[in-house]
JSON list of C-alpha atoms in Angstrom, two decimals:
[
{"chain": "Q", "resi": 954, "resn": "UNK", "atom": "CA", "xyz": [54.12, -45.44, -100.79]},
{"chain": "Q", "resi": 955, "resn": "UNK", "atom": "CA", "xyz": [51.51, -46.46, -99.10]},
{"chain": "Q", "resi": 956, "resn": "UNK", "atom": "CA", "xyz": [52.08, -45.15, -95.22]},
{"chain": "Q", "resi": 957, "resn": "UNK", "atom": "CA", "xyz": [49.75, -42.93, -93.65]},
{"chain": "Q", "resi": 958, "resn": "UNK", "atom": "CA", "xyz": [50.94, -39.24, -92.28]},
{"chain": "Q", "resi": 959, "resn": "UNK", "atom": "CA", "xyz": [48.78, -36.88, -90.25]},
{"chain": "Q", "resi": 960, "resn": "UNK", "atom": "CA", "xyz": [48.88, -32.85, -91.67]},
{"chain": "Q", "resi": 961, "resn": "UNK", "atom": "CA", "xyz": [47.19, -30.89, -89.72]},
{"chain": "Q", "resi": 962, "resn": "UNK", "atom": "CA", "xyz": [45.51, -33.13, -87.86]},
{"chain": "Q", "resi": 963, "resn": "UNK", "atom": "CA", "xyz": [44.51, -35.34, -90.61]},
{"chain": "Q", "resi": 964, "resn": "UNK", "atom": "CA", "xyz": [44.90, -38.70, -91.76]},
{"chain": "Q", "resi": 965, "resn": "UNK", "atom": "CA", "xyz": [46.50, -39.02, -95.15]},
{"chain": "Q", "resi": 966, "resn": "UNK", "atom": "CA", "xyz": [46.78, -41.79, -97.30]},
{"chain": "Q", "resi": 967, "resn": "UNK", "atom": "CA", "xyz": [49.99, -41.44, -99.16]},
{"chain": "Q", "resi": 968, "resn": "UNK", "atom": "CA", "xyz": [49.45, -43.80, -102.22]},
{"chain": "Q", "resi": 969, "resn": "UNK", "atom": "CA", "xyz": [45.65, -42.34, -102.49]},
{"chain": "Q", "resi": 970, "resn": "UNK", "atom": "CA", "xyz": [47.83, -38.77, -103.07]},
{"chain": "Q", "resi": 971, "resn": "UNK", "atom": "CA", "xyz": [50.62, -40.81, -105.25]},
{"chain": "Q", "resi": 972, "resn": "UNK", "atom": "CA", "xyz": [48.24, -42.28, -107.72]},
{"chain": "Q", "resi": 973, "resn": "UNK", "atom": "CA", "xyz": [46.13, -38.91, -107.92]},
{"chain": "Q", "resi": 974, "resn": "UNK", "atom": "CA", "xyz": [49.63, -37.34, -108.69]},
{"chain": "Q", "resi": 975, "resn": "UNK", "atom": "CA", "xyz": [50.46, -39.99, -111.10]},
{"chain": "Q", "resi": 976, "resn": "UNK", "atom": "CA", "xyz": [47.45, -40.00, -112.89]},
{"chain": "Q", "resi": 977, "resn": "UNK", "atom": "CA", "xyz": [47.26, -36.05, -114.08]},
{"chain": "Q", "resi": 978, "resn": "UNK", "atom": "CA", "xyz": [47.97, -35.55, -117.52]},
{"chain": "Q", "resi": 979, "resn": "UNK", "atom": "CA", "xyz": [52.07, -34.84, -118.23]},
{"chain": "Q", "resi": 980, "resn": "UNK", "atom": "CA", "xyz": [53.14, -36.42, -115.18]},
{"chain": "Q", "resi": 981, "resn": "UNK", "atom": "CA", "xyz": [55.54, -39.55, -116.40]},
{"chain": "Q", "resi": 982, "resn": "UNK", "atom": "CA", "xyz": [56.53, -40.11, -112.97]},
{"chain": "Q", "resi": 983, "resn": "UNK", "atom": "CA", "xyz": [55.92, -39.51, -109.67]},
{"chain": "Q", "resi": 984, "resn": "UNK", "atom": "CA", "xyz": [56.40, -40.10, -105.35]},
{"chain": "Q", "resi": 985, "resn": "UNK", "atom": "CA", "xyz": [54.67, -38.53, -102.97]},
{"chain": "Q", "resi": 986, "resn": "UNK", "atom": "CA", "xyz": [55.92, -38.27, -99.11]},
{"chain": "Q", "resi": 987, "resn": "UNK", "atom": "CA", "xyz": [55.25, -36.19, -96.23]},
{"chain": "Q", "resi": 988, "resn": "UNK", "atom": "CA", "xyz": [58.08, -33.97, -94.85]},
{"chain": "Q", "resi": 989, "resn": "UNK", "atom": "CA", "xyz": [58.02, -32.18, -91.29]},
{"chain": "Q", "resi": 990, "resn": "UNK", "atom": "CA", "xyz": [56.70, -29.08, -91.17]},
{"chain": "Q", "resi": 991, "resn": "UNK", "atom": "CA", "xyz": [56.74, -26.23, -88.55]},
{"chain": "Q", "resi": 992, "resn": "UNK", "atom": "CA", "xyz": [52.80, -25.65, -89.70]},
{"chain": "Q", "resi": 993, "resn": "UNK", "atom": "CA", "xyz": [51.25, -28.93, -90.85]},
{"chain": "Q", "resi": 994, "resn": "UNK", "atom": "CA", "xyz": [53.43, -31.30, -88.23]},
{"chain": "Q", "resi": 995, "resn": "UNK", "atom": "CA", "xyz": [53.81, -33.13, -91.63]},
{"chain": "Q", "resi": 996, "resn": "UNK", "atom": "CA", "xyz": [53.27, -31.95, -95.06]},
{"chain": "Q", "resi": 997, "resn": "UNK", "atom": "CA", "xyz": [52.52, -33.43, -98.10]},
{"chain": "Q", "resi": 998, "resn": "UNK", "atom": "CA", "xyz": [55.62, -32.85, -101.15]},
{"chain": "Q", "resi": 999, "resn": "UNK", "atom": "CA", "xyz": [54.94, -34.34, -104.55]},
{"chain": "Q", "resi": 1000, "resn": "UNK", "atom": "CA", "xyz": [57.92, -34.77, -106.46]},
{"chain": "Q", "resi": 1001, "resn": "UNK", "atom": "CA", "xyz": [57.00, -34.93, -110.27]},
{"chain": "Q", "resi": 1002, "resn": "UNK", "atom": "CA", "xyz": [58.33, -35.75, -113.66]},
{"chain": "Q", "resi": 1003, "resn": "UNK", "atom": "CA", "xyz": [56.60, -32.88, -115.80]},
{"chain": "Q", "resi": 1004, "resn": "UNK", "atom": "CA", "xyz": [57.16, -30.22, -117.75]},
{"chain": "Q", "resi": 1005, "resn": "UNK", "atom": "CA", "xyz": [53.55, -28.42, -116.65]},
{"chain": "Q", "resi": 1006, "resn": "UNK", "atom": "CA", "xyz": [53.58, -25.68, -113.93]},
{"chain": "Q", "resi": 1007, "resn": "UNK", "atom": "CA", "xyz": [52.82, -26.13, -110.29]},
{"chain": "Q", "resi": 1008, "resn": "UNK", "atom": "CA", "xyz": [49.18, -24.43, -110.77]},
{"chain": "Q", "resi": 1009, "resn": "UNK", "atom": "CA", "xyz": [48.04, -26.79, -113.38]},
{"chain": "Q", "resi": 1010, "resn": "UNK", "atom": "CA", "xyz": [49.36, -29.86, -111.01]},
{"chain": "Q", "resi": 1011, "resn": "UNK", "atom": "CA", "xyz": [47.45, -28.31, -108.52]},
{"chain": "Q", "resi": 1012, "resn": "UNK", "atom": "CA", "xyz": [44.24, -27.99, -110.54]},
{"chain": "Q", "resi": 1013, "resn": "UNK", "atom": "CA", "xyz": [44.77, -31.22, -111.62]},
{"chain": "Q", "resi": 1014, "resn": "UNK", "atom": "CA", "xyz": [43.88, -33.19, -108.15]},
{"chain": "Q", "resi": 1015, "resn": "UNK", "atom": "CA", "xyz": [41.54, -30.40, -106.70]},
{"chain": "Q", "resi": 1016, "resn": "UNK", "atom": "CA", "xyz": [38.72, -32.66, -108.17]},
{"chain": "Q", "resi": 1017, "resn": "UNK", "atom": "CA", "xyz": [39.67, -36.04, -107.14]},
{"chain": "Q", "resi": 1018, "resn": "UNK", "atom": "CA", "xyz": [41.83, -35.14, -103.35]},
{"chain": "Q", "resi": 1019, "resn": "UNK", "atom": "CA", "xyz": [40.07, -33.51, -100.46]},
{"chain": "Q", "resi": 1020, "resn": "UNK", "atom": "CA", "xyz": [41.83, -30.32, -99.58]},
{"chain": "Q", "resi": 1021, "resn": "UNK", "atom": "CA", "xyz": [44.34, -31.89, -96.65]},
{"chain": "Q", "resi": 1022, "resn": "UNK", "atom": "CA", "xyz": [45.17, -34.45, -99.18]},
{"chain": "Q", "resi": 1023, "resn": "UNK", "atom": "CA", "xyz": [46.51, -31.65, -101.95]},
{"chain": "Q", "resi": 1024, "resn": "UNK", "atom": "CA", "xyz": [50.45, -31.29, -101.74]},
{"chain": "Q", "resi": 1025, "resn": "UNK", "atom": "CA", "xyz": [51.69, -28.22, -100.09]},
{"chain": "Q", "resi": 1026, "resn": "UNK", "atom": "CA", "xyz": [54.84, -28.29, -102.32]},
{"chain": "Q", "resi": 1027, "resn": "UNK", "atom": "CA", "xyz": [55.63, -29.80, -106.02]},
{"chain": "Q", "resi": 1028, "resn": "UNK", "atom": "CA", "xyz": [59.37, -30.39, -106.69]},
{"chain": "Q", "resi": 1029, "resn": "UNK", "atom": "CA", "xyz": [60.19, -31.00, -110.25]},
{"chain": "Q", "resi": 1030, "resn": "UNK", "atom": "CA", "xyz": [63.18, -33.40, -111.53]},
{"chain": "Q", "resi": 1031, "resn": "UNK", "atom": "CA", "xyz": [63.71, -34.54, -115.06]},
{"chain": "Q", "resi": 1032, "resn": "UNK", "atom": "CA", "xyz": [64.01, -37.86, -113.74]},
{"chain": "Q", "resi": 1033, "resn": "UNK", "atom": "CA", "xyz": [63.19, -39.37, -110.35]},
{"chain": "Q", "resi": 1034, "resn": "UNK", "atom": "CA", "xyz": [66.10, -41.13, -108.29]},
{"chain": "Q", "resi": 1035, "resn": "UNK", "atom": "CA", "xyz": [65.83, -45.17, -108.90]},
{"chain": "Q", "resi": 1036, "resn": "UNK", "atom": "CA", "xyz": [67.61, -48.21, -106.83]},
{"chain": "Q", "resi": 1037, "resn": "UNK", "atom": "CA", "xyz": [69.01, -50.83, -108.32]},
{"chain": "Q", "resi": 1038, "resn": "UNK", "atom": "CA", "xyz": [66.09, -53.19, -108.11]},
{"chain": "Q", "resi": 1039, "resn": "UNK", "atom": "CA", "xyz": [64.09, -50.38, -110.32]},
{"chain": "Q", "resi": 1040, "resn": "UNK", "atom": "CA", "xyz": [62.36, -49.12, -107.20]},
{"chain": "Q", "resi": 1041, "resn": "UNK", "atom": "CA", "xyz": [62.26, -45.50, -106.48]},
{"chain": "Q", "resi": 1042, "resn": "UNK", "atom": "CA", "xyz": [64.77, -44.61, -104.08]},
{"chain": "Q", "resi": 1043, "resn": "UNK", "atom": "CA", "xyz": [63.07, -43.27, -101.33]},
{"chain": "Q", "resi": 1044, "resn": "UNK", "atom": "CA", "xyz": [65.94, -41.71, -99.22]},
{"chain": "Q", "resi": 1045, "resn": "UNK", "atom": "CA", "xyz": [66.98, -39.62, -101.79]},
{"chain": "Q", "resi": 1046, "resn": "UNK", "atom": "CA", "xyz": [63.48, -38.03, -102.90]},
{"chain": "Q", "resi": 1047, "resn": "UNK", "atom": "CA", "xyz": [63.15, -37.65, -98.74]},
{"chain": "Q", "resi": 1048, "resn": "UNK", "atom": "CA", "xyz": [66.29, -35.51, -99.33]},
{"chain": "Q", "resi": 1049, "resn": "UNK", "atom": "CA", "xyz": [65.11, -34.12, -102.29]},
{"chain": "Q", "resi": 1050, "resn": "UNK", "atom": "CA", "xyz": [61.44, -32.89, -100.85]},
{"chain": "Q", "resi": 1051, "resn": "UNK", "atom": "CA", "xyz": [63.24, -31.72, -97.64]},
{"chain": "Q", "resi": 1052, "resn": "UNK", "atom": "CA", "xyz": [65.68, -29.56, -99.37]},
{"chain": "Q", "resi": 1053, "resn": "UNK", "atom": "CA", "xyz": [63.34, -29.04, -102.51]}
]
């Protein structure tokens, strides 16, 4: 995706976070979104195919992602929700990081 969110009041480029996401190591699939969020307004969720743990995603971008632009939350599915046309369906991974 490539919209832009504000998290504590700053601008984020989703697809710059998506492709960081998508390009660690392990990661076969990925989408990246912001959800609402009492603290950040909006915050970042990654939702990953990957069998590494949450700390290792997290290393994984501290190098390349400024600190606003690190997900607050990883969700982990064995496979991520697809629509017909082959495009990830973006309603359900909103659900998904919301209730994730």
């Amino acid at each position: 995706s490539d919209d832009m969110i504000v998290t504590g009041g700053e601008n984020v480029y989703l697809n710059v976070v998506g492709d960081a996401v998508r390009a660690i190591s392990g990661v076969s699939d990925a989408y990246v979104l912001g959800v609402a969020s009492p603290e950040w307004g909006t915050e970042i969720v990654a939702v990953v195919v990957s069998g590494r743990p949450e700390a290792a995603l997290d290393a994984a971008v501290r190098d390349t992602l400024a600190p606003h632009e690190i997900p607050k939350r990883w969700v982990k599915l064995d496979r991520l929700p697809m629509l017909d046309n082959h495009k990830h369906d973006r309603a359900a991974l909103q659900r998904v990081a919301e209730l994730g």
